[in-house]
Each structure stands twice: as structure tokens, then as C-alpha cells.
mmCIF file of C-alpha atoms in Angstrom:
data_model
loop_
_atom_site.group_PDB
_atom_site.id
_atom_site.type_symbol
_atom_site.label_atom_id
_atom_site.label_comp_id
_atom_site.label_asym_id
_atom_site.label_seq_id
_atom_site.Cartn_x
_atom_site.Cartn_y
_atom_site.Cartn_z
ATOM 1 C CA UNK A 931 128.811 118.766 46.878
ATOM 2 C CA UNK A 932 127.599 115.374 47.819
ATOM 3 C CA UNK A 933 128.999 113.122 50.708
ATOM 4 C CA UNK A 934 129.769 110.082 48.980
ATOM 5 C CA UNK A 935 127.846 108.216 51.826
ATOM 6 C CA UNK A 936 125.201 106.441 51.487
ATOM 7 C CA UNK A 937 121.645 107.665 53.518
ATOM 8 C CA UNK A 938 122.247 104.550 55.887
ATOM 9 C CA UNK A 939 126.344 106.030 56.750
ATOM 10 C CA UNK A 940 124.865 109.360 56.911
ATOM 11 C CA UNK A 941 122.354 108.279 59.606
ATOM 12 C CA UNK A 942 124.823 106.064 61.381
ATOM 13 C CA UNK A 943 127.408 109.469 61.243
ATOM 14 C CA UNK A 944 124.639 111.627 62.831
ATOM 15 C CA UNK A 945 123.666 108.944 65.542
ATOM 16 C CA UNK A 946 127.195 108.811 66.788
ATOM 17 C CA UNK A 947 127.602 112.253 66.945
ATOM 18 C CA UNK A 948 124.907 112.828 68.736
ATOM 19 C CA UNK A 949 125.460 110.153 71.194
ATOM 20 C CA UNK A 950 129.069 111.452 71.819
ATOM 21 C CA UNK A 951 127.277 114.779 72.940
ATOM 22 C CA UNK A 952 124.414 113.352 74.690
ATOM 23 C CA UNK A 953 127.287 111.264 76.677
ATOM 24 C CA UNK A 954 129.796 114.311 77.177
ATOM 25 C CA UNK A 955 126.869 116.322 78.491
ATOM 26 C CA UNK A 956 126.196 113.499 80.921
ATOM 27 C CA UNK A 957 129.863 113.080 81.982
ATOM 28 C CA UNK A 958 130.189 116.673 82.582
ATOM 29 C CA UNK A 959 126.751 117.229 84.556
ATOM 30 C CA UNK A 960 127.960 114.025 86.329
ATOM 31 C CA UNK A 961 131.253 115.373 87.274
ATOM 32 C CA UNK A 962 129.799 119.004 88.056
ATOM 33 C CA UNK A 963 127.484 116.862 90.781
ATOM 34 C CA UNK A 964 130.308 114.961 91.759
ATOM 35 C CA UNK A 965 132.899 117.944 92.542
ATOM 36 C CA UNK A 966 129.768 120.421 93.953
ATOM 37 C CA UNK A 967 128.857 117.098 96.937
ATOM 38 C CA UNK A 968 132.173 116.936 97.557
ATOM 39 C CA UNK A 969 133.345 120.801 98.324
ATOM 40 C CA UNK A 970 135.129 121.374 95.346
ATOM 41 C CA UNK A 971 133.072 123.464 93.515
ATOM 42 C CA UNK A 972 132.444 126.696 95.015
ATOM 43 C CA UNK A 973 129.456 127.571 97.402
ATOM 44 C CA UNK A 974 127.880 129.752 94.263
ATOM 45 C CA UNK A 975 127.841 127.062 91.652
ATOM 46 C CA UNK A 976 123.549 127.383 90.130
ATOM 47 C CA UNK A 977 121.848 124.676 92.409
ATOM 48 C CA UNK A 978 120.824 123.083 89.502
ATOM 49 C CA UNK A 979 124.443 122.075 88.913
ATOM 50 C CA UNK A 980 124.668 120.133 92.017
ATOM 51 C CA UNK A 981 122.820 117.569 93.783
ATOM 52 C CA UNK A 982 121.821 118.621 96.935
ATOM 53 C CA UNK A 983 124.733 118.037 100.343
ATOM 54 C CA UNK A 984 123.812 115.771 103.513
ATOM 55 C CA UNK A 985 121.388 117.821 105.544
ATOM 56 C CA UNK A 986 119.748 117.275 108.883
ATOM 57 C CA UNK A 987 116.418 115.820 109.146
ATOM 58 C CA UNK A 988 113.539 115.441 111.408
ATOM 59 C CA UNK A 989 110.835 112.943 110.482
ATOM 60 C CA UNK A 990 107.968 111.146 111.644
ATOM 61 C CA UNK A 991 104.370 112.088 112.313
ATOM 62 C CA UNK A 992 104.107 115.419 113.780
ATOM 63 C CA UNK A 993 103.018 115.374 117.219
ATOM 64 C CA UNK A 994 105.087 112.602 117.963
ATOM 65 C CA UNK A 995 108.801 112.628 119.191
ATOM 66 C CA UNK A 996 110.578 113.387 115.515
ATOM 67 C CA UNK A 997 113.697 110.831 114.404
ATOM 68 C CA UNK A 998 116.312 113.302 114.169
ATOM 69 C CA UNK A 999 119.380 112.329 112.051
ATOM 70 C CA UNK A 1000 122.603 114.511 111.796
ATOM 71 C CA UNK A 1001 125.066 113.100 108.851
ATOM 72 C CA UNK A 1002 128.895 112.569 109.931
ATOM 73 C CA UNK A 1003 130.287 114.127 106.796
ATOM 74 C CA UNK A 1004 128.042 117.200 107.520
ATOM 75 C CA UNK A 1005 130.144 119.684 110.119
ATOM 76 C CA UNK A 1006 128.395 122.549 111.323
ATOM 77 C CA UNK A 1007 128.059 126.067 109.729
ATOM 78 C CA UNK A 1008 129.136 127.996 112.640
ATOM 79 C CA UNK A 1009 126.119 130.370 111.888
ATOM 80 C CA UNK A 1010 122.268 130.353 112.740
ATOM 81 C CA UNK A 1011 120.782 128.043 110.414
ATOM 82 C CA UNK A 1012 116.608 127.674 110.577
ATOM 83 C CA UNK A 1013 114.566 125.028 108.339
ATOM 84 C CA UNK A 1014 110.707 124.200 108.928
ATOM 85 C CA UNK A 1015 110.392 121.025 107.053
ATOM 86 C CA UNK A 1016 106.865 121.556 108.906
ATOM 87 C CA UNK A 1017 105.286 124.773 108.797
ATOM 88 C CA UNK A 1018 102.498 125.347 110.809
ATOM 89 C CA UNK A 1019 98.853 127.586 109.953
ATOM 90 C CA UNK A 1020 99.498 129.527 112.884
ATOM 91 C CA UNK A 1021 100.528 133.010 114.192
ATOM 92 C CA UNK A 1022 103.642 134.602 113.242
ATOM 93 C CA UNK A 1023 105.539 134.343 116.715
ATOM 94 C CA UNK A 1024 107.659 137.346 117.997
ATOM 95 C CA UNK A 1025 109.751 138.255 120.173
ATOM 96 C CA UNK A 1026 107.926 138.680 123.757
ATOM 97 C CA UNK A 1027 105.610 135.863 123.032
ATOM 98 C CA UNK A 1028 105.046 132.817 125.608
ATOM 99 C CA UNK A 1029 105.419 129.840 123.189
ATOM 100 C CA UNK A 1030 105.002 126.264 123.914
ATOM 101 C CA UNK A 1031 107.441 123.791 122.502
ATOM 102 C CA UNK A 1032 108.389 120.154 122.847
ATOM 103 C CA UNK A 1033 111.683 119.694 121.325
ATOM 104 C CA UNK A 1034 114.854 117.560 121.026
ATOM 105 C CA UNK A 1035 117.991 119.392 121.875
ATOM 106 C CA UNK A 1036 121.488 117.343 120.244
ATOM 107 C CA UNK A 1037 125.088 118.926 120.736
ATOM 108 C CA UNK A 1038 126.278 118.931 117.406
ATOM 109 C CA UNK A 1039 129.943 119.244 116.715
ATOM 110 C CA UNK A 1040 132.973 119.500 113.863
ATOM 111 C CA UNK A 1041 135.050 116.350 114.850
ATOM 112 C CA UNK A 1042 138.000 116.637 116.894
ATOM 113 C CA UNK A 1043 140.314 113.939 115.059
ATOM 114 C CA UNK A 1044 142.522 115.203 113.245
ATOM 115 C CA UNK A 1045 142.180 112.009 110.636
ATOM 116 C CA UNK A 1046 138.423 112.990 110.367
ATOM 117 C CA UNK A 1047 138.566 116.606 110.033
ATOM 118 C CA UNK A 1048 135.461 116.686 107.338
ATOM 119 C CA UNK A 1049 133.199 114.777 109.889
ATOM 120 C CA UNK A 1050 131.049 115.840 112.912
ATOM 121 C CA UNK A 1051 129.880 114.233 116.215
ATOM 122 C CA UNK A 1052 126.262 114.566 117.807
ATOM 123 C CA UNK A 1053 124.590 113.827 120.751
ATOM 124 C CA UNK A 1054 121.119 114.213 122.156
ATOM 125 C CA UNK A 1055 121.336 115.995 125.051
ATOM 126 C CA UNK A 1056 117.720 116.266 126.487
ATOM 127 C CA UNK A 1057 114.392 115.393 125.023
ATOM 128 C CA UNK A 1058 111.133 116.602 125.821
ATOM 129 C CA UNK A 1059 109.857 113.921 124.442
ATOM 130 C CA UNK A 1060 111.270 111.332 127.507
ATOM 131 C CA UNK A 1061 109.548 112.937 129.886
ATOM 132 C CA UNK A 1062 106.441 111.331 131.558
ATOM 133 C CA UNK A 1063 102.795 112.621 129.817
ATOM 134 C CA UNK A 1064 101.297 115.626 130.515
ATOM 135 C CA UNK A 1065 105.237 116.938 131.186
ATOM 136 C CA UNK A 1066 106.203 116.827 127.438
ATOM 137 C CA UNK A 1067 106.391 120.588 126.648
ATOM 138 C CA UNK A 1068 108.630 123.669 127.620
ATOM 139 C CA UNK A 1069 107.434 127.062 128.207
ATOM 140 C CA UNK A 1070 109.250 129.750 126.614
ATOM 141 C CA UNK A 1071 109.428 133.830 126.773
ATOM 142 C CA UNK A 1072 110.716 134.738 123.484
ATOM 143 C CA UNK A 1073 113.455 136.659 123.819
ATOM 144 C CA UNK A 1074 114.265 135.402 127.801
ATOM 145 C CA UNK A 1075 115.253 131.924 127.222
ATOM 146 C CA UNK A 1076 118.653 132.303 127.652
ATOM 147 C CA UNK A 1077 119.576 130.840 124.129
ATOM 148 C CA UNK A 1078 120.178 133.972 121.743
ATOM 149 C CA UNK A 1079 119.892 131.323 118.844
ATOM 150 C CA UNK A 1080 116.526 129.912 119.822
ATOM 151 C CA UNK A 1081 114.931 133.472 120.155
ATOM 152 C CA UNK A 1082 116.443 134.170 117.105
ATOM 153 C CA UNK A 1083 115.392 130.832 115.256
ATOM 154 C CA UNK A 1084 111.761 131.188 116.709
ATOM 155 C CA UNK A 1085 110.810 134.941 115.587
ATOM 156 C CA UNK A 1086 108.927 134.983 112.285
ATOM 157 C CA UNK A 1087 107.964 131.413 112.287
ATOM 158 C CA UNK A 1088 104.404 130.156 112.407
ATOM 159 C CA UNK A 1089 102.896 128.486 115.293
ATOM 160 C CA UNK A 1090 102.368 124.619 114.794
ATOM 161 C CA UNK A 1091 105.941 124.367 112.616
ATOM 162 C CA UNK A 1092 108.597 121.600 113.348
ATOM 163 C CA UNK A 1093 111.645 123.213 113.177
ATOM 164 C CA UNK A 1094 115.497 122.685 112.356
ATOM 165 C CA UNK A 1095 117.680 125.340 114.154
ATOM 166 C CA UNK A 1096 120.976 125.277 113.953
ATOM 167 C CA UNK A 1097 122.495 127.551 116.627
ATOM 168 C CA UNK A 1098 126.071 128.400 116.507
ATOM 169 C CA UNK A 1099 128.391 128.593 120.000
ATOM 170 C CA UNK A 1100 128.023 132.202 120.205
ATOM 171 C CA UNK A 1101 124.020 132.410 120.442
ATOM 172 C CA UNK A 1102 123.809 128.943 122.904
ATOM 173 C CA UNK A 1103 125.540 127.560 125.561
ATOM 174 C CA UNK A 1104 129.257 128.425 124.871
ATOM 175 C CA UNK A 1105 131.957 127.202 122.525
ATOM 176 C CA UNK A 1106 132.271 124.116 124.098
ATOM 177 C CA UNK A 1107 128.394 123.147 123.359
#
């Protein structure tokens, strides 16, 4: 049985209603985003519901000393954590291997005030990348360097990558580093 609306009201009807979706669907994906950055979605919420959390970075042209930024409002895992933003053509490197590195080493750490507890605090601690030329790079056993988390982070990566590793108290120096 007919409307009574004209084919203009009809239209008009449909174009509302279908902006009211368009716009709920928005609000919600929005919202979804929102709660996932902000850690109160849960960890298993489809990536493609959330935009992606702060994140440490290394950039700049490889082969020269990376800029290395660590976010405040990202605290660390407490587990080994290995990116290659970089990844090289090389050789699969395992453990026993001599590898040659020139790296950046920060202490990294879950802020101690207690008003802050969702930030962290960072330092770089030594840089091969200060030294004078032609003293730039670090030889390594894999596997001897007394880091558990570096052997760990190195074996299975390619020669020539830049890597991220995130290594927890446990596998480096000690809780306090």
C-alpha cells in the first residue's frame, strides 16, 4: 500500500537514514579506536578495530647513528620484544656467530611516580655511535655477550637489519636496568 509521500520525502527519508547509519558506524569505529589506544579494550580486540599504540622508533638513514624515540605513555612489556623496521639481505645469524654491531643502548623504564603510573622514563646509556671513527662498532659472540636478551633478540635475524630489542630485566643487566 502506498506511502503517501511524495518521491522527493521518500528520497529525503532514505538519505537520513542512511546518514544516521553511516554516522553511528563512524561514532562506534571512533569510540572502538578511542577505548583500544587507551587500554580499555582488551589486548585481543581484531587490529583493524584499533589504531595502532605509541611504539618505539629508530629512524634516519641506515648507516648513520639512528634517532631513537621511546614515548612516555608507552611502559615496557616486561618481555623480549624484537622489531626490524630494517631488515637486512644478509645471513640468518645464529647463535655462535661473531657479529658486528653498532648500536644505541637506552635504559628504558615504567615510571616510578606514583601520579604517573601509565608513563615510562628512558635514558641513553652508551652509544656506539659517539665514539671516535674507525671505533664505531662492537664485536659480539652470539650467545657470550653476557645479555641473554641480545643473544636472544639477534638469532634468526638477517645480517644488515636495524633492530628494536626490547630486553626485559631478567635477560640484561638486572632489575634495576
Amino acid at each position: 500500500r502506498p506511502s503517501g509521500k511524495t518521491a522527493a520525502q521518500a528520497r529525503k527519508q532514505r538519505w537520513f537514514a542512511i546518514s544516521g547509519s553511516v554516522i553511528a558506524v563512524l561514532a562506534i569505529a571512533y569510540g572502538v579506536t578511542y577505548f583500544q589506544g587507551h587500554n580499555f579494550l582488551p589486548e585481543s580486540t581484531p587490529g583493524w578495530l584499533s589504531r595502532p599504540g605509541p611504539q618505539i622508533t629508530a629512524t634516519g638513514d641506515f648507516g648513520k647513528a639512528p634517532k631513537v624515540s621511546i614515548p612516555k605513555d608507552l611502559v615496557p612489556s616486561g618481555k623480549l620484544e624484537v622489531d626490524a623496521p630494517i631488515k637486512g639481505d644478509g645471513r640468518k645469524i645464529a647463535n655462535g656467530d661473531t657479529v658486528v654491531l653498532k648500536f644505541a643502548f637506552h635504559q628504558w623504564a615504567k615510571s616510578t611516580d606514583e601520579e604517573k603510573p601509565n608513563e615510562s622514563t628512558s635514558k641513553e646509556l652508551n652509544s656506539t655511535w659517539k665514539q671516535p671513527a674507525g671505533q664505531q662498532t662492537g664485536q659480539f659472540v652470539v650467545g657470550k655477550t653476557q645479555l641473554t636478551g641480545l643473544d636472544k633478540g639477534l638469532v634468526g635475524q638477517t645480517a644488515g637489519s636495524r633492530l628494536i630489542i626490547e630486553i626485559p630485566p631478567g635477560d640484561g643487566f638486572g632489575k634495576g636496568q
